[in-house]
Amino acid sequence: MPELPEVETVRSTLEPRLVGRRFDEVEIADSRLTRPIDPAEVAAELTGERVAAVARRGKYLIVRFESGLVLLIHLRMTGSLVHTTNGAAVSDPHSRAVVKLDDGSDVTYRDVRRFGTWLVLAEDELDPYLSERLGLEPLDPGFTSRDLAARLEGRKTPVKAALLDQRTLAGVGNIYADEALWRARIHPRRPAGELDPAEIRALHRAIRRALEAGIERQGATLRDYRTPDGGSGRMQHEFKVYGREGEPCIRCGGPIEKTRLGGRGSWFCPICQR
Ligand SMILES: [Zn+2]
């Protein structure tokens, strides 16, 4: 599933291609994308809108229009957006929506498992919608280790599960939670509320470094994730623990273990993560 680094890569790639462009034609072929709203209604609302900004909050992509209207996109499991300039939005069985821009280029939304969502909101509806669902942005310069401590305080839930909860922090998912916990030398099953101040500081730094490493490498392509120019991320070649069961820990040489935590595969080093 695309996490913060993948969605940020999509945002930064689309931004220069979308800002200032008008949505000339919008075709939404899958009613699951917009439900319970009729896709034809959403397509009509978006048609003629000119893009003012492309932003991100957590794993949400936010397309802001000059009119104040907002399109909020969540890629969920397998959603991706591809921008093509040569009318190459060819027939793809997994294409769910196509937007034709006023410069002749196309943005195609493709989604194999069809869990992604497109939601149109008025300007004043966006912040209440997001703040109900999301905690702080981990890469926001104002996000401190004290903020993280406050979010974890008193929680008996495993720290890995606390990091996956989008209301703790926005944008961290299964990959970057495992990577951050390895960097911080913290076992994923430790109760979140039991971390000491030094561990919280280490985790705060580790979360940021893991996410920044992902952004620098344009995210991780495991199966479906693509950058909007059709390329792959490179982060999957540099995972410290994620998906490396049985391989040596690059810090201590011991074998990486896999466990299931909250229904998700979790990778960690049993020697250096305490
Ligand atoms: Zn180790």
Short mmCIF file of N, CA, C and O in Angstrom, two decimals, residues 17 21 82-89 99-101 103-108 228-229:
data_model
loop_
_atom_site.label_atom_id
_atom_site.label_comp_id
_atom_site.label_asym_id
_atom_site.label_seq_id
_atom_site.Cartn_x
_atom_site.Cartn_y
_atom_site.Cartn_z
N ARG A 17 2.82 19.28 -13.37
CA ARG A 17 2.05 18.90 -14.57
C ARG A 17 0.58 19.29 -14.45
O ARG A 17 -0.12 19.35 -15.46
N ARG A 21 -3.54 23.78 -14.94
CA ARG A 21 -4.26 23.05 -16.00
C ARG A 21 -5.75 22.94 -15.64
O ARG A 21 -6.12 22.91 -14.47
N VAL A 82 -1.24 7.97 -13.37
CA VAL A 82 -0.23 8.04 -14.43
C VAL A 82 -0.54 9.23 -15.32
O VAL A 82 -1.68 9.41 -15.76
N HIS A 83 0.47 10.03 -15.58
CA HIS A 83 0.30 11.19 -16.45
C HIS A 83 0.96 10.89 -17.80
O HIS A 83 2.12 10.49 -17.85
N THR A 84 0.21 11.06 -18.89
CA THR A 84 0.76 10.80 -20.22
C THR A 84 0.49 11.99 -21.13
O THR A 84 -0.59 12.58 -21.08
N THR A 85 1.48 12.30 -21.96
CA THR A 85 1.36 13.51 -22.78
C THR A 85 1.01 13.22 -24.23
O THR A 85 0.71 14.13 -24.99
N ASN A 86 1.07 11.97 -24.62
CA ASN A 86 0.92 11.67 -26.05
C ASN A 86 -0.36 10.90 -26.36
O ASN A 86 -0.39 10.10 -27.27
N GLY A 87 -1.38 11.13 -25.56
CA GLY A 87 -2.63 10.41 -25.78
C GLY A 87 -2.48 8.92 -25.56
O GLY A 87 -3.22 8.12 -26.10
N ALA A 88 -1.49 8.56 -24.73
CA ALA A 88 -1.17 7.14 -24.53
C ALA A 88 -2.00 6.48 -23.43
O ALA A 88 -1.66 5.42 -22.96
N ALA A 89 -3.06 7.14 -23.01
CA ALA A 89 -3.93 6.53 -22.00
C ALA A 89 -4.68 5.38 -22.66
O ALA A 89 -5.88 5.40 -22.86
N VAL A 99 -8.72 11.67 -16.73
CA VAL A 99 -8.94 13.11 -16.80
C VAL A 99 -8.14 13.64 -17.98
O VAL A 99 -6.92 13.42 -18.05
N LYS A 100 -8.83 14.33 -18.89
CA LYS A 100 -8.13 14.99 -20.00
C LYS A 100 -7.89 16.44 -19.60
O LYS A 100 -8.83 17.15 -19.23
N LEU A 101 -6.63 16.85 -19.68
CA LEU A 101 -6.27 18.22 -19.30
C LEU A 101 -6.28 19.13 -20.52
O LEU A 101 -6.24 18.65 -21.66
N ASP A 103 -4.07 20.87 -21.83
CA ASP A 103 -2.85 20.89 -22.66
C ASP A 103 -2.75 19.61 -23.49
O ASP A 103 -1.72 19.34 -24.09
N GLY A 104 -3.84 18.81 -23.49
CA GLY A 104 -3.85 17.60 -24.31
C GLY A 104 -3.31 16.37 -23.60
O GLY A 104 -3.36 15.27 -24.15
N SER A 105 -2.78 16.53 -22.40
CA SER A 105 -2.27 15.37 -21.68
C SER A 105 -3.40 14.72 -20.86
O SER A 105 -4.49 15.28 -20.72
N ASP A 106 -3.13 13.53 -20.37
CA ASP A 106 -4.13 12.77 -19.61
C ASP A 106 -3.57 12.33 -18.27
O ASP A 106 -2.39 12.00 -18.17
N VAL A 107 -4.46 12.26 -17.29
CA VAL A 107 -4.13 11.61 -16.02
C VAL A 107 -5.07 10.41 -15.89
O VAL A 107 -6.29 10.57 -15.92
N THR A 108 -4.48 9.22 -15.79
CA THR A 108 -5.28 8.01 -15.66
C THR A 108 -5.15 7.48 -14.23
O THR A 108 -4.04 7.37 -13.71
N PRO A 228 4.01 8.76 -11.22
CA PRO A 228 3.09 9.19 -12.29
C PRO A 228 3.71 9.22 -13.68
O PRO A 228 3.01 9.30 -14.67
N ASP A 229 5.04 9.13 -13.78
CA ASP A 229 5.63 9.03 -15.13
C ASP A 229 5.88 7.57 -15.51
O ASP A 229 6.58 7.28 -16.48
#
